[in-house]
Coordinates of C-alpha atoms and ligand atoms in Angstrom, one line a residue:
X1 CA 92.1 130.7 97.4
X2 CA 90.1 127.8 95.8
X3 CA 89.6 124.8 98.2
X4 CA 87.4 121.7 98.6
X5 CA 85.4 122.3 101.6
X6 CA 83.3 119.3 103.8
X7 CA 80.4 121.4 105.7
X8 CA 78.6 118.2 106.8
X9 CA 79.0 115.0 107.2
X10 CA 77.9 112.0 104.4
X11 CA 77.6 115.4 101.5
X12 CA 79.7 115.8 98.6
X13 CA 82.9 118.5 99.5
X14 CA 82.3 122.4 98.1
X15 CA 84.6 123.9 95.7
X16 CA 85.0 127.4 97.4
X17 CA 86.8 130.3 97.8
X18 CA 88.5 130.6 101.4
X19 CA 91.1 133.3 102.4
X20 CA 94.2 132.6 102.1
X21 CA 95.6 131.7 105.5
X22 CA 97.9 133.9 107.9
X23 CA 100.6 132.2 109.7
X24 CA 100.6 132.2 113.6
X25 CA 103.3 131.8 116.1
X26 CA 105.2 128.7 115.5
X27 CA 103.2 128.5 112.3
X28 CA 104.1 128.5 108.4
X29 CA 102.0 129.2 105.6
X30 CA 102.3 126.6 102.6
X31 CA 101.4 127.0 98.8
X32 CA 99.9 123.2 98.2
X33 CA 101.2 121.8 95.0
X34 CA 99.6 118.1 95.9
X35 CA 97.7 116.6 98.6
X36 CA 97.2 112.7 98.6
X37 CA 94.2 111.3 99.0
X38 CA 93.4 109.1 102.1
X39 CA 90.9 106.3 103.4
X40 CA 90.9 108.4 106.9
X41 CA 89.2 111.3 104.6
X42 CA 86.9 108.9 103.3
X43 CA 85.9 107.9 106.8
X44 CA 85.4 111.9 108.2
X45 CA 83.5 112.6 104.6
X46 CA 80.9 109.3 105.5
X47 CA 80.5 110.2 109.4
X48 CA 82.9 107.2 111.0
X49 CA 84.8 109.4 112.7
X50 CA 82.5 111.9 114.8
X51 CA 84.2 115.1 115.7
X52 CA 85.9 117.0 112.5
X53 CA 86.2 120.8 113.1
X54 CA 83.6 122.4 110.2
X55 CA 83.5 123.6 107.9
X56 CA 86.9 121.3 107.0
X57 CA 89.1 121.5 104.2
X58 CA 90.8 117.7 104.1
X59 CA 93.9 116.3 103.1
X60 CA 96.9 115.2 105.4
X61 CA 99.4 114.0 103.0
X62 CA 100.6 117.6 101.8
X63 CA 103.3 118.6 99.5
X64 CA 104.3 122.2 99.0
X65 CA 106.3 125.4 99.2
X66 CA 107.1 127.7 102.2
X67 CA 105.5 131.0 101.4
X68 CA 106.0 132.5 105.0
X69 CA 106.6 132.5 108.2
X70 CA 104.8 133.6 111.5
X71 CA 107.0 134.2 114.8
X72 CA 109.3 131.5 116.6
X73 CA 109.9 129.3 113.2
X74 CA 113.7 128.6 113.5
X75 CA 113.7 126.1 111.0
X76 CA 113.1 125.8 107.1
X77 CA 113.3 128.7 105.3
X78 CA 110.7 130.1 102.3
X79 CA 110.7 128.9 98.8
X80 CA 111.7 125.1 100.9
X81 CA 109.4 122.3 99.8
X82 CA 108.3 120.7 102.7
X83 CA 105.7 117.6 103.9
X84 CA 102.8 118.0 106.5
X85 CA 101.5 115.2 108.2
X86 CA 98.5 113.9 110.1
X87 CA 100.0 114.7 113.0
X88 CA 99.5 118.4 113.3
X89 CA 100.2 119.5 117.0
X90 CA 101.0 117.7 120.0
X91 CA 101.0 119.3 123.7
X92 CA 104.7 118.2 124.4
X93 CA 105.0 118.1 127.9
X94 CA 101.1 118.2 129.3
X95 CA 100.2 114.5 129.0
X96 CA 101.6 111.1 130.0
X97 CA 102.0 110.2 126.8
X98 CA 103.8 112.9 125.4
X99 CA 106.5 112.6 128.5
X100 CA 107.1 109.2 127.6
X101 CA 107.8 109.7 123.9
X102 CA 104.6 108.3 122.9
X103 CA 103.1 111.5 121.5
X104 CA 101.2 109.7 118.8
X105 CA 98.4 109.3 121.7
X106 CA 98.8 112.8 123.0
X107 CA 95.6 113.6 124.6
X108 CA 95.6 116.9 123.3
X109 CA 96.7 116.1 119.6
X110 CA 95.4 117.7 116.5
X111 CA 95.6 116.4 113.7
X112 CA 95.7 117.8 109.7
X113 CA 92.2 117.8 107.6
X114 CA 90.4 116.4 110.9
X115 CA 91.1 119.1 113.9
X116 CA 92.9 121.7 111.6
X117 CA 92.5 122.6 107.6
X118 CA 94.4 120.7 105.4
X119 CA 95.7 120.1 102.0
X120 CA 92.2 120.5 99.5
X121 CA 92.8 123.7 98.9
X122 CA 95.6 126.2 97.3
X123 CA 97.2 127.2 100.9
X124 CA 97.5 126.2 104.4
X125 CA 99.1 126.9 107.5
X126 CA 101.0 124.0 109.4
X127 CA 103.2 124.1 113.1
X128 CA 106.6 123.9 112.0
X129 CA 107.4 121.3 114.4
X130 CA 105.2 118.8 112.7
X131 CA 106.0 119.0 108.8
X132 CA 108.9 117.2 107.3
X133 CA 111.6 118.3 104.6
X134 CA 111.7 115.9 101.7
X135 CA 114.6 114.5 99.8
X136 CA 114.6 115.9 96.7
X137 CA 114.6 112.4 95.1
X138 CA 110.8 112.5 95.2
X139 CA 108.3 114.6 92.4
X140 CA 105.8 116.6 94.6
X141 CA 103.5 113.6 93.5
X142 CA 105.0 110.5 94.8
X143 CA 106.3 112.1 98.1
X144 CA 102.6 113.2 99.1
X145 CA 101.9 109.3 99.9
X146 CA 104.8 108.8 101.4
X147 CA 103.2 111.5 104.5
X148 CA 100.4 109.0 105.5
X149 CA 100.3 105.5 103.8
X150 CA 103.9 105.7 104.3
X151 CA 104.7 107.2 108.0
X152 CA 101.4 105.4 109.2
X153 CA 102.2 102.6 107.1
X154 CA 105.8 102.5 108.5
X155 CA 104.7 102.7 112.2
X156 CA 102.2 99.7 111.6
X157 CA 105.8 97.6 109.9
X158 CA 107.9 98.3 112.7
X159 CA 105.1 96.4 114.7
X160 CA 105.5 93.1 112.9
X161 CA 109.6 93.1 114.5
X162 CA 111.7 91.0 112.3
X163 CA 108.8 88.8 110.8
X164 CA 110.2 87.1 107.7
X165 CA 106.5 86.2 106.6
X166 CA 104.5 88.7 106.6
X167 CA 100.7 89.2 105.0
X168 CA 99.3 92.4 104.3
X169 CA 95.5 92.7 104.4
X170 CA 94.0 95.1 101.5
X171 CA 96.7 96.0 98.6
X172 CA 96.4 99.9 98.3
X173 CA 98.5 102.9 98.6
X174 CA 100.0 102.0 102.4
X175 CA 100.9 98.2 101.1
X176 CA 102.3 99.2 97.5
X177 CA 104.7 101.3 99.7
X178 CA 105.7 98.9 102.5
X179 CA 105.7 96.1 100.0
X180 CA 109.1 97.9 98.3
X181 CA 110.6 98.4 101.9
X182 CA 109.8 94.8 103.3
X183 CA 111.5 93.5 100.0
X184 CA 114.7 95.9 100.8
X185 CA 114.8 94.2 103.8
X186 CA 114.3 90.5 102.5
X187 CA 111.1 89.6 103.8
X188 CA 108.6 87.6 101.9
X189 CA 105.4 89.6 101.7
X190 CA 101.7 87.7 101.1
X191 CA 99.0 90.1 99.7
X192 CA 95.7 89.3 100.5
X193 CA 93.3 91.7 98.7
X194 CA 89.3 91.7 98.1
X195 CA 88.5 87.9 96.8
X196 CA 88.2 88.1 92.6
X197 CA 90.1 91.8 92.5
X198 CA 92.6 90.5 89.5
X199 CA 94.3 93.8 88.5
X200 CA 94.8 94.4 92.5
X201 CA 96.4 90.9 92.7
X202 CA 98.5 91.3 89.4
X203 CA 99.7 94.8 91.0
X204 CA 100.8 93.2 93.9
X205 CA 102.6 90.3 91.9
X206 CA 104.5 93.2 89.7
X207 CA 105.9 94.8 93.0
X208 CA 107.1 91.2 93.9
X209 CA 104.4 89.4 96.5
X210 CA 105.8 86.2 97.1
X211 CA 102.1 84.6 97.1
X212 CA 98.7 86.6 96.0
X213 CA 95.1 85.5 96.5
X214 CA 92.3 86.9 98.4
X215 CA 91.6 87.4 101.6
X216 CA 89.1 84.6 101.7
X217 CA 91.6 82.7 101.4
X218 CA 94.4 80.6 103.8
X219 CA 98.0 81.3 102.9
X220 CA 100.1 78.5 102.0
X221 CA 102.0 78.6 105.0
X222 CA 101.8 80.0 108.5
X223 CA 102.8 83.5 108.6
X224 CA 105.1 85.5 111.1
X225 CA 102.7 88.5 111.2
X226 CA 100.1 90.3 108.8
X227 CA 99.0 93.6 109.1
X228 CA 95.0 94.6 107.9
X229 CA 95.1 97.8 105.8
X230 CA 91.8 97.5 104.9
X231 CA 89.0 98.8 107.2
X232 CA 87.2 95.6 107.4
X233 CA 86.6 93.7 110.5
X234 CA 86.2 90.2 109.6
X235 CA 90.0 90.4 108.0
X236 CA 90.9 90.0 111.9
X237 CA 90.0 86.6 112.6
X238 CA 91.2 85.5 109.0
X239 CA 94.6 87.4 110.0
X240 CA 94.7 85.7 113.1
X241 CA 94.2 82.1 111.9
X242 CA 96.6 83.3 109.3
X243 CA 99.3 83.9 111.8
X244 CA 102.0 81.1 113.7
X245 CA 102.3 80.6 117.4
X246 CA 103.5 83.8 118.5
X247 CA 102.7 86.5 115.5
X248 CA 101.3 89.7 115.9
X249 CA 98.1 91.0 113.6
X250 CA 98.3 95.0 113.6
X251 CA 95.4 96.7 112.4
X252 CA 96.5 100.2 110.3
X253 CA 93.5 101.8 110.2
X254 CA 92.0 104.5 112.1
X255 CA 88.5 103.0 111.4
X256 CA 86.9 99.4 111.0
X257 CA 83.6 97.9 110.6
X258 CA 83.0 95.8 113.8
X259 CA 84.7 92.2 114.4
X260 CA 82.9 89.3 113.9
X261 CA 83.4 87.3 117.2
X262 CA 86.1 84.4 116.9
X263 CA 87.0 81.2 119.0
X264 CA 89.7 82.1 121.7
X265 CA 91.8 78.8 120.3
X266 CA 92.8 81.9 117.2
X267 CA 94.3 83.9 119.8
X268 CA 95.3 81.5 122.0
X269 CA 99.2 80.3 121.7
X270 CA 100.3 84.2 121.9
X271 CA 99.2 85.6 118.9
X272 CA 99.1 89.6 119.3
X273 CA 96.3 91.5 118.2
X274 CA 97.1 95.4 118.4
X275 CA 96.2 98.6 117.0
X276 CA 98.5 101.3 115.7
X277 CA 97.5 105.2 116.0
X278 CA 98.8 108.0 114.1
X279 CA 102.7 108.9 114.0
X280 CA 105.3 110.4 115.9
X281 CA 107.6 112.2 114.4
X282 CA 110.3 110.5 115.3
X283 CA 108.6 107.8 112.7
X284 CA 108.8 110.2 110.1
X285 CA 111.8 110.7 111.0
X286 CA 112.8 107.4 110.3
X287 CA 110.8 106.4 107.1
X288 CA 111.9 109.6 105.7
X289 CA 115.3 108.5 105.6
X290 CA 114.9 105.3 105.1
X291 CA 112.6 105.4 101.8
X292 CA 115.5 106.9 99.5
X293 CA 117.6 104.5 100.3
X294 CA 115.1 101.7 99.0
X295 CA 114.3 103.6 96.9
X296 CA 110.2 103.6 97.3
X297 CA 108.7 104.7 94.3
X298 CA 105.4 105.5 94.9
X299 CA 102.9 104.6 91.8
X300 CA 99.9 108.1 92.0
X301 CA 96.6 108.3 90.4
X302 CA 96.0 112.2 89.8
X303 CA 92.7 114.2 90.1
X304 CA 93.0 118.1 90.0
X305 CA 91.7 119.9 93.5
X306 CA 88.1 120.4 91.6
X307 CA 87.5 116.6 91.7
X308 CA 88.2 115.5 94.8
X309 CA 84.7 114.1 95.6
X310 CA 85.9 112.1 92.3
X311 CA 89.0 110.9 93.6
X312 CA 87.2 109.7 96.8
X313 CA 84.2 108.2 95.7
X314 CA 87.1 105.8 93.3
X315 CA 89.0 105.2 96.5
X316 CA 85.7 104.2 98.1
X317 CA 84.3 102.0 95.2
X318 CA 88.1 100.1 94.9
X319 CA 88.9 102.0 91.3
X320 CA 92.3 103.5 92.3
X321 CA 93.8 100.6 90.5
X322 CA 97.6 100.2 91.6
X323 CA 99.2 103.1 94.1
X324 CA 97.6 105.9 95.5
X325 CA 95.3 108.9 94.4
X326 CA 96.6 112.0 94.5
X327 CA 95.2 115.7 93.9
X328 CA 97.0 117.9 92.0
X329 CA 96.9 122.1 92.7
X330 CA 97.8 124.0 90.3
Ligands
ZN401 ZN1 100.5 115.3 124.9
ZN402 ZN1 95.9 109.1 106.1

């Protein structure tokens, strides 16, 4: 099978040919028909986060078929179309965590295109227990966000309680989505994105931001809670003077540069300041169901599997103008 391969660190991926993956125990094997495209790649493809399995193939927002089936899979059946997550394997019933139903810090996770192969490539094998079905409401295309910017995305929203004002730091594939849900639900959603980035501010004002500017700038009124998409550390003192007595700033991202060092008096009056990691899959669960019923329509930039170092080096330099980038196998 053809797949994008990383064998370092900070070089281009490899188009290569890799068998085609058997199915283990618990394990099926998956014909990709799109993988999206996610910051979390960038940040394994430029050496931010330290320990990928290599050679890797990437991609943790997978769409595609059941082809077969290894022993023990009692659910799904083949020719299904079915999502695969970042959350790839969990131990269950070995860690603290995962006996108290907070298996998105299982100690002994795994986790697709960082631990295990993922979705660059025409195949791959996924546990069962972890991959999603997907209403049929969604192309192949505009479900594949839904399996990272969305579930991660969706985790990160459920932080922020019942905020009615809420900011959201960096306007890309995780806020287009969670923009359409908070809207659902009646909230008023600020978009702060990268100061002078019109077409990002004029996409955020088509999905129906009740105020845009950049993130160099105050908001015209306190807000309830904000959460930083973007992977920049001095959005967290900005968020947090951006926030009322009592609001929480969640940080989405599994990587940041470092934060800039702020008075206490920011924090001060109960403001939150909290991380969010991974999924469970009760959270996919959840956003799964929910994002029919909104409905989110997810807006996708497509590359074919040959130019994914293409599609990421646009997502690094800001060019994925509007939605999400996808790759497309075909
Ligand atoms: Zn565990
Ligand atoms: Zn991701």
């Amino acid at each position: 099978m053809r797949a994008m391969i990383l064998d370092a660190p900070h070089q281009p991926l490899r188009l290569g040919e890799l068998p085609i993956p058997k199915p283990n125990s618990q394990q099926i094997l998956i014909r990709v028909r799109a993988c999206g495209v996610c910051r979390t790649d960038l940040h394994i493809v430029d050496g931010e986060l330290t320990h990928p399995k290599l050679p890797l193939v990437l991609g943790h927002q997978i769409v595609g078929i059941v082809e077969a089936m290894g022993d023990g899979v009692d659910k799904f059946s083949i020719g299904q179309r079915i999502g695969v997550p970042w959350l790839g394997y969990t131990c269950g019933d070995r860690c603290p965590y995962c006996l108290s139903s907070r298996e998105n810090l299982c100690d002994y996770a795994e986790f697709t295109g960082y631990n295990l192969d993922g979705g660059y490539a025409e195949y791959t094998v996924a546990d069962y227990r972890f991959c999603f079905p997907l209403d049929p409401s969604f192309p192949d295309l505009q479900a594949a966000p839904l399996l990272c910017a969305g579930l991660i995305g969706y985790r990160a929203y459920k932080m922020t309680g019942d905020a009615q004002k809420l900011g959201f730091y960096g306007f890309g594939s995780a806020a287009h989505i969670l923009i359409q849900l908070a809207r659902h639900q009646q909230r008023q959603v600020f978009a702060f994105t990268r100061p002078g980035d019109v077409p990002g501010q004029e996409f955020a004002r088509q999905l129906g931001a009740y105020w845009v500017d950049g993130s160099d700038v105050l908001p015209p009124e306190p807000l309830d809670a904000a959460i930083i998409f973007a992977s920049v550390g001095q959005l967290v003192p900005a968020a947090l003077r951006a926030v009322t007595k009592g609001g929480v700033v969640v940080c989405a991202g599994i990587h940041m540069s470092d934060i800039p060092s702020f008075p206490y008096e920011i924090l001060w009056q109960e403001r939150v300041l909290r991380s969010v990691a991974n999924l469970t899959r009760q959270d996919g669960e959840e956003f799964l169901t929910l994002a029919p019923k909104v409905p989110i329509r997810t807006q996708v930039n497509t590359f074919p599997l040959a130019q994914a170092n293409q599609a990421l080096d646009a997502l690094r330099s800001g060019k994925i103008s509007g939605g999400s980038a996808v790759l497309v196998i075909d």
